[in-house]
mmCIF file of C-alpha atoms and ligand atoms in Angstrom:
data_model
loop_
_atom_site.group_PDB
_atom_site.id
_atom_site.type_symbol
_atom_site.label_atom_id
_atom_site.label_comp_id
_atom_site.label_asym_id
_atom_site.label_seq_id
_atom_site.Cartn_x
_atom_site.Cartn_y
_atom_site.Cartn_z
ATOM 1 C CA MET T 12 -47.148 38.195 56.665
ATOM 2 C CA ARG T 13 -44.057 37.713 58.865
ATOM 3 C CA VAL T 14 -41.970 36.341 55.978
ATOM 4 C CA PRO T 15 -43.055 36.749 52.343
ATOM 5 C CA PHE T 16 -42.519 33.842 49.961
ATOM 6 C CA ILE T 17 -40.723 36.240 47.617
ATOM 7 C CA ASP T 18 -39.822 39.935 47.803
ATOM 8 C CA LEU T 19 -38.600 41.333 44.488
ATOM 9 C CA SER T 20 -38.153 44.828 45.917
ATOM 10 C CA ARG T 21 -34.926 43.638 47.585
ATOM 11 C CA THR T 22 -33.311 42.958 44.221
ATOM 12 C CA VAL T 23 -34.693 46.077 42.584
ATOM 13 C CA ALA T 24 -33.567 48.514 45.309
ATOM 14 C CA PRO T 25 -29.801 48.199 44.649
ATOM 15 C CA VAL T 26 -30.218 49.132 40.940
ATOM 16 C CA THR T 27 -33.165 51.545 41.016
ATOM 17 C CA GLU T 28 -31.203 54.762 40.439
ATOM 18 C CA GLN T 29 -29.051 53.367 37.618
ATOM 19 C CA VAL T 30 -32.092 51.813 35.937
ATOM 20 C CA LYS T 31 -34.059 55.062 36.073
ATOM 21 C CA ALA T 32 -31.179 56.905 34.401
ATOM 22 C CA SER T 33 -30.868 54.190 31.725
ATOM 23 C CA TRP T 34 -34.582 54.117 31.015
ATOM 24 C CA SER T 35 -34.580 57.822 30.407
ATOM 25 C CA LYS T 36 -31.870 57.219 27.761
ATOM 26 C CA VAL T 37 -34.077 54.529 26.188
ATOM 27 C CA LEU T 38 -36.750 57.209 25.726
ATOM 28 C CA ASP T 39 -34.235 59.709 24.332
ATOM 29 C CA ASN T 40 -32.865 57.130 21.885
ATOM 30 C CA THR T 41 -36.226 55.385 21.185
ATOM 31 C CA GLU T 42 -34.433 52.085 21.844
ATOM 32 C CA PHE T 43 -37.709 50.173 22.137
ATOM 33 C CA VAL T 44 -37.236 46.895 20.262
ATOM 34 C CA GLY T 45 -33.822 45.247 19.943
ATOM 35 C CA GLY T 46 -30.969 47.753 19.731
ATOM 36 C CA PRO T 47 -27.423 48.070 21.070
ATOM 37 C CA THR T 48 -28.206 47.224 24.683
ATOM 38 C CA VAL T 49 -29.874 43.938 23.721
ATOM 39 C CA ALA T 50 -26.702 43.121 21.731
ATOM 40 C CA LYS T 51 -24.525 44.127 24.699
ATOM 41 C CA LEU T 52 -26.569 41.950 27.067
ATOM 42 C CA GLU T 53 -26.195 38.982 24.707
ATOM 43 C CA LYS T 54 -22.397 39.370 24.669
ATOM 44 C CA MET T 55 -22.309 39.625 28.484
ATOM 45 C CA LEU T 56 -24.435 36.484 28.809
ATOM 46 C CA GLU T 57 -22.296 34.521 26.344
ATOM 47 C CA ALA T 58 -19.280 35.228 28.550
ATOM 48 C CA LYS T 59 -21.109 34.645 31.822
ATOM 49 C CA LEU T 60 -22.827 31.411 30.796
ATOM 50 C CA ASP T 61 -19.958 30.046 28.719
ATOM 51 C CA VAL T 62 -21.951 29.660 25.498
ATOM 52 C CA ASP T 63 -20.972 30.744 21.977
ATOM 53 C CA HIS T 64 -24.368 32.123 20.968
ATOM 54 C CA PHE T 65 -26.960 33.760 23.224
ATOM 55 C CA ILE T 66 -30.085 35.114 21.515
ATOM 56 C CA ALA T 67 -32.238 37.276 23.796
ATOM 57 C CA CYS T 68 -35.983 36.948 23.287
ATOM 58 C CA SER T 69 -39.426 37.804 24.625
ATOM 59 C CA ASN T 70 -39.883 35.050 27.264
ATOM 60 C CA GLY T 71 -38.941 31.494 28.190
ATOM 61 C CA THR T 72 -42.001 29.961 26.521
ATOM 62 C CA ASP T 73 -41.313 31.516 23.119
ATOM 63 C CA ALA T 74 -37.697 30.412 23.626
ATOM 64 C CA LEU T 75 -38.863 26.788 23.853
ATOM 65 C CA VAL T 76 -41.129 26.969 20.798
ATOM 66 C CA ILE T 77 -38.320 28.535 18.772
ATOM 67 C CA ALA T 78 -35.751 26.011 20.021
ATOM 68 C CA LEU T 79 -38.052 23.188 18.868
ATOM 69 C CA GLN T 80 -38.571 24.873 15.472
ATOM 70 C CA ALA T 81 -34.851 25.542 15.088
ATOM 71 C CA LEU T 82 -34.160 21.797 15.444
ATOM 72 C CA GLY T 83 -36.924 20.980 12.951
ATOM 73 C CA VAL T 84 -39.423 19.557 15.440
ATOM 74 C CA GLY T 85 -42.971 19.696 14.081
ATOM 75 C CA PRO T 86 -46.093 17.711 13.197
ATOM 76 C CA GLY T 87 -45.916 13.925 13.423
ATOM 77 C CA MET T 88 -42.986 13.982 15.847
ATOM 78 C CA ARG T 89 -43.046 12.641 19.396
ATOM 79 C CA VAL T 90 -41.385 14.702 22.103
ATOM 80 C CA ALA T 91 -40.654 13.388 25.604
ATOM 81 C CA VAL T 92 -41.313 15.787 28.483
ATOM 82 C CA PRO T 93 -41.273 15.231 32.264
ATOM 83 C CA ASN T 94 -44.689 14.942 33.901
ATOM 84 C CA MET T 95 -43.489 17.178 36.749
ATOM 85 C CA THR T 96 -42.711 20.638 35.422
ATOM 86 C CA PHE T 97 -44.190 24.040 34.704
ATOM 87 C CA TRP T 98 -46.795 23.910 31.922
ATOM 88 C CA ALA T 99 -44.747 25.842 29.314
ATOM 89 C CA PRO T 100 -42.713 22.885 27.922
ATOM 90 C CA TYR T 101 -45.947 20.996 27.244
ATOM 91 C CA GLU T 102 -47.475 24.067 25.582
ATOM 92 C CA ALA T 103 -44.349 24.578 23.467
ATOM 93 C CA ILE T 104 -44.490 21.030 22.076
ATOM 94 C CA VAL T 105 -48.167 21.398 21.177
ATOM 95 C CA LEU T 106 -47.603 24.879 19.700
ATOM 96 C CA ALA T 107 -44.800 23.456 17.535
ATOM 97 C CA GLY T 108 -47.368 20.955 16.187
ATOM 98 C CA ALA T 109 -45.665 17.906 17.729
ATOM 99 C CA THR T 110 -47.007 15.267 20.146
ATOM 100 C CA PRO T 111 -45.941 15.306 23.829
ATOM 101 C CA VAL T 112 -45.148 12.028 25.602
ATOM 102 C CA LEU T 113 -45.129 12.305 29.409
ATOM 103 C CA VAL T 114 -42.276 10.649 31.324
ATOM 104 C CA ASP T 115 -42.161 10.164 35.103
ATOM 105 C CA ILE T 116 -39.544 11.720 37.389
ATOM 106 C CA ASP T 117 -36.722 10.100 39.293
ATOM 107 C CA PRO T 118 -37.937 10.252 42.929
ATOM 108 C CA ASP T 119 -34.504 11.323 44.208
ATOM 109 C CA ASP T 120 -33.398 14.145 41.898
ATOM 110 C CA LEU T 121 -37.007 15.022 40.837
ATOM 111 C CA GLN T 122 -35.945 15.427 37.187
ATOM 112 C CA MET T 123 -37.100 13.324 34.208
ATOM 113 C CA SER T 124 -36.154 9.679 34.899
ATOM 114 C CA PHE T 125 -33.359 8.560 32.586
ATOM 115 C CA ASP T 126 -34.296 4.871 32.879
ATOM 116 C CA GLU T 127 -37.927 5.526 32.039
ATOM 117 C CA PHE T 128 -36.931 7.827 29.166
ATOM 118 C CA ALA T 129 -34.559 5.241 27.663
ATOM 119 C CA ALA T 130 -37.138 2.431 28.053
ATOM 120 C CA GLY T 131 -39.874 4.716 26.673
ATOM 121 C CA HIS T 132 -37.788 5.367 23.575
ATOM 122 C CA ARG T 133 -38.026 1.665 22.668
ATOM 123 C CA ASN T 134 -41.841 1.955 22.570
ATOM 124 C CA PHE T 135 -42.365 5.489 21.353
ATOM 125 C CA GLN T 136 -39.273 6.207 19.212
ATOM 126 C CA PHE T 137 -38.892 9.777 20.440
ATOM 127 C CA ASP T 138 -37.912 12.339 17.817
ATOM 128 C CA ALA T 139 -37.063 14.925 20.445
ATOM 129 C CA ALA T 140 -37.082 15.577 24.184
ATOM 130 C CA ILE T 141 -37.377 18.590 26.436
ATOM 131 C CA LEU T 142 -35.288 17.903 29.503
ATOM 132 C CA VAL T 143 -36.241 20.489 32.126
ATOM 133 C CA HIS T 144 -33.599 21.464 34.702
ATOM 134 C CA LEU T 145 -35.962 21.960 37.600
ATOM 135 C CA PHE T 146 -35.779 23.622 41.021
ATOM 136 C CA GLY T 147 -32.208 24.962 40.790
ATOM 137 C CA TRP T 148 -30.294 21.873 39.710
ATOM 138 C CA GLY T 149 -30.566 19.188 37.007
ATOM 139 C CA SER T 150 -30.634 15.452 36.410
ATOM 140 C CA ALA T 151 -28.021 13.341 38.200
ATOM 141 C CA ARG T 152 -27.775 11.559 34.826
ATOM 142 C CA LEU T 153 -27.481 14.600 32.570
ATOM 143 C CA SER T 154 -24.455 13.326 30.663
ATOM 144 C CA GLU T 155 -26.297 10.018 30.029
ATOM 145 C CA PHE T 156 -29.257 11.965 28.608
ATOM 146 C CA ARG T 157 -26.931 13.939 26.347
ATOM 147 C CA ASN T 158 -25.014 10.880 25.144
ATOM 148 C CA PHE T 159 -28.115 8.724 24.647
ATOM 149 C CA CYS T 160 -29.888 11.448 22.634
ATOM 150 C CA ALA T 161 -26.796 11.976 20.471
ATOM 151 C CA GLN T 162 -26.506 8.202 19.800
ATOM 152 C CA GLU T 163 -30.219 7.713 19.105
ATOM 153 C CA ASP T 164 -30.616 10.899 17.053
ATOM 154 C CA ILE T 165 -33.135 12.385 19.495
ATOM 155 C CA LYS T 166 -33.141 16.187 19.339
ATOM 156 C CA LEU T 167 -32.495 17.338 22.900
ATOM 157 C CA ILE T 168 -33.757 20.722 24.076
ATOM 158 C CA GLU T 169 -32.701 21.680 27.604
ATOM 159 C CA ASP T 170 -35.193 23.935 29.354
ATOM 160 C CA GLY T 171 -33.001 25.969 31.686
ATOM 161 C CA ALA T 172 -35.664 28.513 32.684
ATOM 162 C CA GLN T 173 -34.846 27.819 36.336
ATOM 163 C CA SER T 174 -31.140 27.025 36.071
ATOM 164 C CA PHE T 175 -29.342 30.345 35.573
ATOM 165 C CA GLY T 176 -26.082 30.056 37.516
ATOM 166 C CA VAL T 177 -26.260 26.257 37.932
ATOM 167 C CA GLU T 178 -22.946 24.485 37.359
ATOM 168 C CA TYR T 179 -22.645 20.892 36.191
ATOM 169 C CA ALA T 180 -19.233 19.187 36.125
ATOM 170 C CA SER T 181 -17.734 22.589 37.104
ATOM 171 C CA LYS T 182 -19.143 24.371 34.033
ATOM 172 C CA SER T 183 -22.268 26.361 33.292
ATOM 173 C CA ILE T 184 -25.059 23.807 32.762
ATOM 174 C CA TYR T 185 -25.865 25.494 29.446
ATOM 175 C CA ASN T 186 -22.350 24.890 28.112
ATOM 176 C CA GLY T 187 -22.854 21.218 27.149
ATOM 177 C CA ALA T 188 -26.335 21.604 25.604
ATOM 178 C CA THR T 189 -27.097 21.389 21.894
ATOM 179 C CA ILE T 190 -29.700 24.038 22.562
ATOM 180 C CA ALA T 191 -30.889 25.444 25.891
ATOM 181 C CA THR T 192 -33.377 28.081 26.950
ATOM 182 C CA VAL T 193 -33.723 30.421 29.916
ATOM 183 C CA SER T 194 -36.471 32.638 31.334
ATOM 184 C CA PHE T 195 -36.026 36.146 32.748
ATOM 185 C CA TYR T 196 -39.520 36.202 34.267
ATOM 186 C CA PRO T 197 -39.094 38.555 37.267
ATOM 187 C CA ALA T 198 -39.314 35.773 39.883
ATOM 188 C CA LYS T 199 -36.586 33.729 38.202
ATOM 189 C CA VAL T 200 -32.978 33.754 39.444
ATOM 190 C CA PHE T 201 -31.940 36.337 36.836
ATOM 191 C CA GLY T 202 -35.248 38.169 36.714
ATOM 192 C CA GLY T 203 -36.013 41.031 34.345
ATOM 193 C CA ALA T 204 -38.293 44.050 34.426
ATOM 194 C CA GLY T 205 -41.081 42.192 32.663
ATOM 195 C CA ASP T 206 -41.048 39.043 30.557
ATOM 196 C CA GLY T 207 -37.829 38.026 28.856
ATOM 197 C CA GLY T 208 -35.839 34.966 27.892
ATOM 198 C CA GLY T 209 -33.054 33.576 25.791
ATOM 199 C CA ILE T 210 -31.863 30.691 23.661
ATOM 200 C CA MET T 211 -28.306 29.358 23.787
ATOM 201 C CA THR T 212 -26.276 27.113 21.547
ATOM 202 C CA GLN T 213 -22.663 26.387 20.664
ATOM 203 C CA ASP T 214 -23.618 25.759 17.024
ATOM 204 C CA PRO T 215 -23.412 28.836 14.734
ATOM 205 C CA THR T 216 -25.905 27.421 12.190
ATOM 206 C CA ILE T 217 -28.511 26.776 14.878
ATOM 207 C CA GLY T 218 -27.749 30.201 16.374
ATOM 208 C CA GLU T 219 -28.360 31.967 13.073
ATOM 209 C CA LYS T 220 -31.641 30.120 12.541
ATOM 210 C CA VAL T 221 -32.804 30.939 16.076
ATOM 211 C CA ARG T 222 -32.008 34.626 15.547
ATOM 212 C CA ALA T 223 -34.063 34.662 12.339
ATOM 213 C CA LEU T 224 -36.978 32.713 13.891
ATOM 214 C CA CYS T 225 -37.183 35.202 16.791
ATOM 215 C CA ASN T 226 -37.621 37.994 14.256
ATOM 216 C CA HIS T 227 -40.326 36.713 11.850
ATOM 217 C CA GLY T 228 -37.906 34.324 10.121
ATOM 218 C CA ARG T 229 -36.298 37.341 8.475
ATOM 219 C CA ALA T 230 -33.451 37.153 5.976
ATOM 220 C CA GLY T 231 -33.618 40.907 5.225
ATOM 221 C CA HIS T 232 -36.064 43.635 6.234
ATOM 222 C CA TYR T 233 -38.825 42.372 3.930
ATOM 223 C CA THR T 234 -37.476 38.953 2.958
ATOM 224 C CA TYR T 235 -38.074 35.796 4.964
ATOM 225 C CA ASP T 236 -36.262 32.457 5.157
ATOM 226 C CA TYR T 237 -38.723 30.879 7.618
ATOM 227 C CA VAL T 238 -42.178 31.277 9.090
ATOM 228 C CA GLY T 239 -40.977 32.564 12.429
ATOM 229 C CA TRP T 240 -42.503 34.554 15.250
ATOM 230 C CA ASN T 241 -42.155 37.924 16.904
ATOM 231 C CA ALA T 242 -40.127 37.015 19.982
ATOM 232 C CA ARG T 243 -37.863 40.053 20.284
ATOM 233 C CA MET T 244 -36.603 41.646 23.498
ATOM 234 C CA GLY T 245 -37.006 45.381 24.069
ATOM 235 C CA GLY T 246 -34.466 47.967 25.237
ATOM 236 C CA LEU T 247 -36.066 48.674 28.633
ATOM 237 C CA ASN T 248 -35.641 45.108 29.808
ATOM 238 C CA ALA T 249 -32.142 44.828 28.299
ATOM 239 C CA HIS T 250 -30.952 47.921 30.224
ATOM 240 C CA TYR T 251 -32.417 46.543 33.450
ATOM 241 C CA LEU T 252 -30.779 43.144 32.958
ATOM 242 C CA VAL T 253 -27.397 44.729 32.136
ATOM 243 C CA HIS T 254 -27.511 46.535 35.506
ATOM 244 C CA MET T 255 -28.576 43.301 37.227
ATOM 245 C CA MET T 256 -25.497 41.539 35.806
ATOM 246 C CA ASP T 257 -23.343 43.483 38.302
ATOM 247 C CA LYS T 258 -25.354 42.076 41.197
ATOM 248 C CA ILE T 259 -26.243 38.566 40.101
ATOM 249 C CA ASP T 260 -23.278 36.709 41.626
ATOM 250 C CA GLY T 261 -24.062 38.178 45.056
ATOM 251 C CA PHE T 262 -27.758 37.387 44.660
ATOM 252 C CA ILE T 263 -27.041 33.755 43.770
ATOM 253 C CA GLU T 264 -24.619 33.455 46.685
ATOM 254 C CA GLY T 265 -27.359 34.714 49.039
ATOM 255 C CA ARG T 266 -29.823 32.170 47.660
ATOM 256 C CA ARG T 267 -27.309 29.341 48.083
ATOM 257 C CA LYS T 268 -26.715 30.356 51.708
ATOM 258 C CA ALA T 269 -30.448 30.395 52.459
ATOM 259 C CA GLU T 270 -30.856 27.012 50.808
ATOM 260 C CA ALA T 271 -27.970 25.594 52.850
ATOM 261 C CA PHE T 272 -29.555 26.994 56.022
ATOM 262 C CA TYR T 273 -32.813 25.165 55.325
ATOM 263 C CA ARG T 274 -30.984 21.952 54.418
ATOM 264 C CA ASP T 275 -29.034 21.958 57.692
ATOM 265 C CA PHE T 276 -32.060 22.839 59.807
ATOM 266 C CA ILE T 277 -34.249 20.192 58.246
ATOM 267 C CA SER T 278 -31.652 17.434 58.524
ATOM 268 C CA ASP T 279 -32.364 17.504 62.293
ATOM 269 C CA TYR T 280 -35.963 16.346 61.664
ATOM 270 C CA PRO T 281 -35.713 13.289 59.406
ATOM 271 C CA LYS T 282 -38.949 11.772 60.746
ATOM 272 C CA ASP T 283 -41.009 14.824 59.799
ATOM 273 C CA MET T 284 -39.656 16.077 56.501
ATOM 274 C CA ARG T 285 -37.385 15.443 53.565
ATOM 275 C CA TYR T 286 -35.203 18.065 51.920
ATOM 276 C CA TYR T 287 -34.315 17.722 48.214
ATOM 277 C CA GLY T 288 -31.204 19.262 46.729
ATOM 278 C CA CYS T 289 -28.455 19.045 44.152
ATOM 279 C CA PRO T 290 -27.164 15.628 43.136
ATOM 280 C CA ASP T 291 -23.386 15.071 43.085
ATOM 281 C CA GLY T 292 -21.630 16.926 40.319
ATOM 282 C CA TYR T 293 -23.769 20.074 40.660
ATOM 283 C CA GLN T 294 -23.531 23.470 42.207
ATOM 284 C CA GLY T 295 -27.112 24.726 42.435
ATOM 285 C CA ASN T 296 -28.416 28.279 42.227
ATOM 286 C CA GLY T 297 -30.756 28.245 45.239
ATOM 287 C CA TYR T 298 -33.803 28.849 43.053
ATOM 288 C CA LEU T 299 -36.225 27.018 45.339
ATOM 289 C CA SER T 300 -36.285 25.243 48.675
ATOM 290 C CA VAL T 301 -37.859 21.886 47.914
ATOM 291 C CA LEU T 302 -39.260 19.865 50.805
ATOM 292 C CA SER T 303 -41.885 17.333 51.482
ATOM 293 C CA GLY T 304 -43.661 16.606 54.725
ATOM 294 C CA LEU T 305 -43.755 12.968 55.772
ATOM 295 C CA ASN T 306 -46.911 13.079 57.866
ATOM 296 C CA LYS T 307 -49.051 15.792 56.208
ATOM 297 C CA THR T 308 -50.084 16.731 52.700
ATOM 298 C CA GLY T 309 -48.591 19.762 51.004
ATOM 299 C CA ASP T 310 -51.931 21.564 51.212
ATOM 300 C CA GLU T 311 -52.136 20.952 54.979
ATOM 301 C CA ILE T 312 -48.587 22.235 55.468
ATOM 302 C CA ALA T 313 -49.244 25.310 53.322
ATOM 303 C CA ALA T 314 -52.360 26.145 55.352
ATOM 304 C CA GLY T 315 -50.389 25.742 58.625
ATOM 305 C CA LEU T 316 -47.557 27.991 57.399
ATOM 306 C CA LEU T 317 -49.899 30.699 56.170
ATOM 307 C CA ASP T 318 -51.598 30.608 59.568
ATOM 308 C CA LYS T 319 -48.219 31.393 61.130
ATOM 309 C CA GLY T 320 -47.570 34.266 58.714
ATOM 310 C CA ILE T 321 -45.055 32.398 56.559
ATOM 311 C CA GLY T 322 -45.417 32.661 52.794
ATOM 312 C CA CYS T 323 -44.933 29.443 50.860
ATOM 313 C CA ALA T 324 -45.580 27.815 47.504
ATOM 314 C CA ARG T 325 -46.227 24.315 46.173
ATOM 315 C CA THR T 326 -44.149 23.744 43.050
ATOM 316 C CA TYR T 327 -46.081 21.921 41.570
ATOM 317 C CA PRO T 328 -49.363 20.909 43.226
ATOM 318 C CA GLN T 329 -50.576 19.076 40.113
ATOM 319 C CA THR T 330 -48.629 17.320 37.407
ATOM 320 C CA LEU T 331 -49.068 17.768 33.660
ATOM 321 C CA CYS T 332 -51.210 14.643 33.208
ATOM 322 C CA GLU T 333 -53.709 16.038 35.742
ATOM 323 C CA GLN T 334 -54.310 19.232 33.708
ATOM 324 C CA PRO T 335 -57.440 18.957 31.508
ATOM 325 C CA PRO T 336 -55.662 19.556 28.147
ATOM 326 C CA ALA T 337 -53.116 16.796 28.899
ATOM 327 C CA GLN T 338 -55.324 14.154 30.509
ATOM 328 C CA LYS T 339 -55.246 11.978 27.399
ATOM 329 C CA ALA T 340 -51.582 12.594 26.564
ATOM 330 C CA LEU T 341 -49.318 9.652 25.715
ATOM 331 C CA ARG T 342 -47.197 8.484 28.645
ATOM 332 C CA THR T 343 -44.437 6.015 29.380
ATOM 333 C CA SER T 344 -45.923 4.733 32.684
ATOM 334 C CA GLU T 345 -48.539 5.440 35.360
ATOM 335 C CA LEU T 346 -46.374 8.459 36.339
ATOM 336 C CA THR T 347 -46.619 7.504 39.992
ATOM 337 C CA HIS T 348 -43.524 9.267 41.370
ATOM 338 C CA SER T 349 -44.470 12.677 40.017
ATOM 339 C CA LYS T 350 -48.099 12.358 41.148
ATOM 340 C CA THR T 351 -47.045 11.311 44.667
ATOM 341 C CA PHE T 352 -44.437 14.069 45.006
ATOM 342 C CA SER T 353 -46.870 16.772 43.875
ATOM 343 C CA LYS T 354 -49.216 15.947 46.752
ATOM 344 C CA THR T 355 -46.556 16.494 49.410
ATOM 345 C CA VAL T 356 -44.219 19.219 48.085
ATOM 346 C CA ILE T 357 -43.822 22.515 49.906
ATOM 347 C CA ASN T 358 -41.456 25.451 49.246
ATOM 348 C CA LEU T 359 -40.345 27.838 52.012
ATOM 349 C CA PRO T 360 -39.482 31.508 51.363
ATOM 350 C CA LEU T 361 -36.278 31.790 49.318
ATOM 351 C CA PHE T 362 -35.223 34.877 47.364
ATOM 352 C CA ALA T 363 -32.201 37.105 46.870
ATOM 353 C CA GLY T 364 -31.921 39.310 49.955
ATOM 354 C CA ILE T 365 -33.716 36.988 52.402
ATOM 355 C CA THR T 366 -32.190 37.264 55.879
ATOM 356 C CA GLU T 367 -31.002 34.437 58.119
ATOM 357 C CA GLU T 368 -33.627 35.486 60.667
ATOM 358 C CA GLU T 369 -36.364 35.067 58.050
ATOM 359 C CA CYS T 370 -35.030 31.610 57.158
ATOM 360 C CA GLN T 371 -34.977 30.693 60.856
ATOM 361 C CA LEU T 372 -38.585 31.874 61.383
ATOM 362 C CA SER T 373 -39.725 29.962 58.293
ATOM 363 C CA ALA T 374 -37.926 26.723 59.173
ATOM 364 C CA GLU T 375 -39.174 26.797 62.775
ATOM 365 C CA ALA T 376 -42.725 27.404 61.601
ATOM 366 C CA LEU T 377 -42.457 24.429 59.254
ATOM 367 C CA ARG T 378 -41.144 22.208 62.058
ATOM 368 C CA ASP T 379 -43.993 23.318 64.354
ATOM 369 C CA VAL T 380 -46.618 22.654 61.668
ATOM 370 C CA LEU T 381 -45.225 19.179 61.025
ATOM 371 C CA GLN T 382 -44.956 18.299 64.700
ATOM 372 C CA THR T 383 -48.551 19.315 65.434
ATOM 373 C CA ARG T 384 -50.634 16.154 65.092
ATOM 374 C CA ASN T 385 -53.981 16.539 63.322
HETATM 375 C C1 PLP W 687 -39.411 25.155 33.650
HETATM 376 C C2 PLP W 687 -39.952 26.371 32.972
HETATM 377 N N1 PLP W 687 -40.023 26.393 31.638
HETATM 378 C C3 PLP W 687 -40.498 27.464 30.983
HETATM 379 C C4 PLP W 687 -40.942 28.572 31.658
HETATM 380 C C5 PLP W 687 -41.549 29.688 30.881
HETATM 381 O O1 PLP W 687 -40.876 30.894 31.004
HETATM 382 P P1 PLP W 687 -41.661 32.274 30.784
HETATM 383 O O2 PLP W 687 -42.539 32.491 31.946
HETATM 384 O O3 PLP W 687 -40.541 33.277 30.695
HETATM 385 O O4 PLP W 687 -42.405 32.174 29.498
HETATM 386 C C6 PLP W 687 -40.892 28.593 33.060
HETATM 387 C C7 PLP W 687 -41.317 29.707 33.902
HETATM 388 O O5 PLP W 687 -42.033 30.531 33.924
HETATM 389 C C8 PLP W 687 -40.389 27.451 33.735
HETATM 390 O O6 PLP W 687 -40.328 27.417 35.063
#
């Protein structure tokens, strides 16, 4: 492979020695589940992400289930979710006992369509919604989503698994959410040493409930206010993430530069490809390069890139409604935009530590694949 799609070793190398020393302290102090470093990480993240309450947890999927439970979402309730996203939001709704309703994407920002969501509410009377901030930015109409949900009493959960470091209206995107979640899966922007995640809110009552739900619904050691879950973070991951906090701004800056490189390169080839990026009002985090070929399918482009030694991904090659467990799910339309996009999308290598030369090789390979006629 001339350029890997992702290379995590470049983010690990700068912290390896500090992490090894910290992990040996974890063993000495048997700081295995929870503990002072988890609490320290939470305080650091509250400051960094401009939220009042950050509760660290086991992963971004548990974070979603707990966020739904914390807002009282359960059986008999209908929850809107975009048809184009990772599978976890759909799973979380089903695991919470509620009913998912699939909503199409806006073909320009690739996020859940506000117009279709608002029209869908007239038919389905949504009780809740999971708005997913996908690909390193969010909906161009985020404030309309927030206002509409507040007016219509729709419980809005913002899935920010992919949006660590994204700014909306010059603030952390998590700052304006009733409740938001994040994932520290290693390939995410703020990736951990194993699975991890978090739940954020500005509301102390919700925060307290979330903290209890992540720890078996505990009120005391053997007393329980809720039927919760074991979604706790361990000390090893917390130590790793605390060390990563020193580096994260530089890593995000590197991602943004790589993303800008691809955007500029690709703008010279408007007949062959389209580049998707942040709508106005956002500063993205460079999580993914999101492109579509105009004369080839995503699978054809991926095969051509791999042939040239360029790693790539297709996020996402199939939408939720095409997955067997969701084929009969309720939906607000034929979901045409998401289905069409998924057939053409391609992602070039983009990770913290990627070099300009690697971006150049990847972009040129993409251009050559697209300009080769079948
Ligand atoms: C949009 C989205 N939501 C939720 C998740 C689930 O996070 P995790 O893998 O930490 O459970 C992910 C990623 O993995 C994701 O991309």
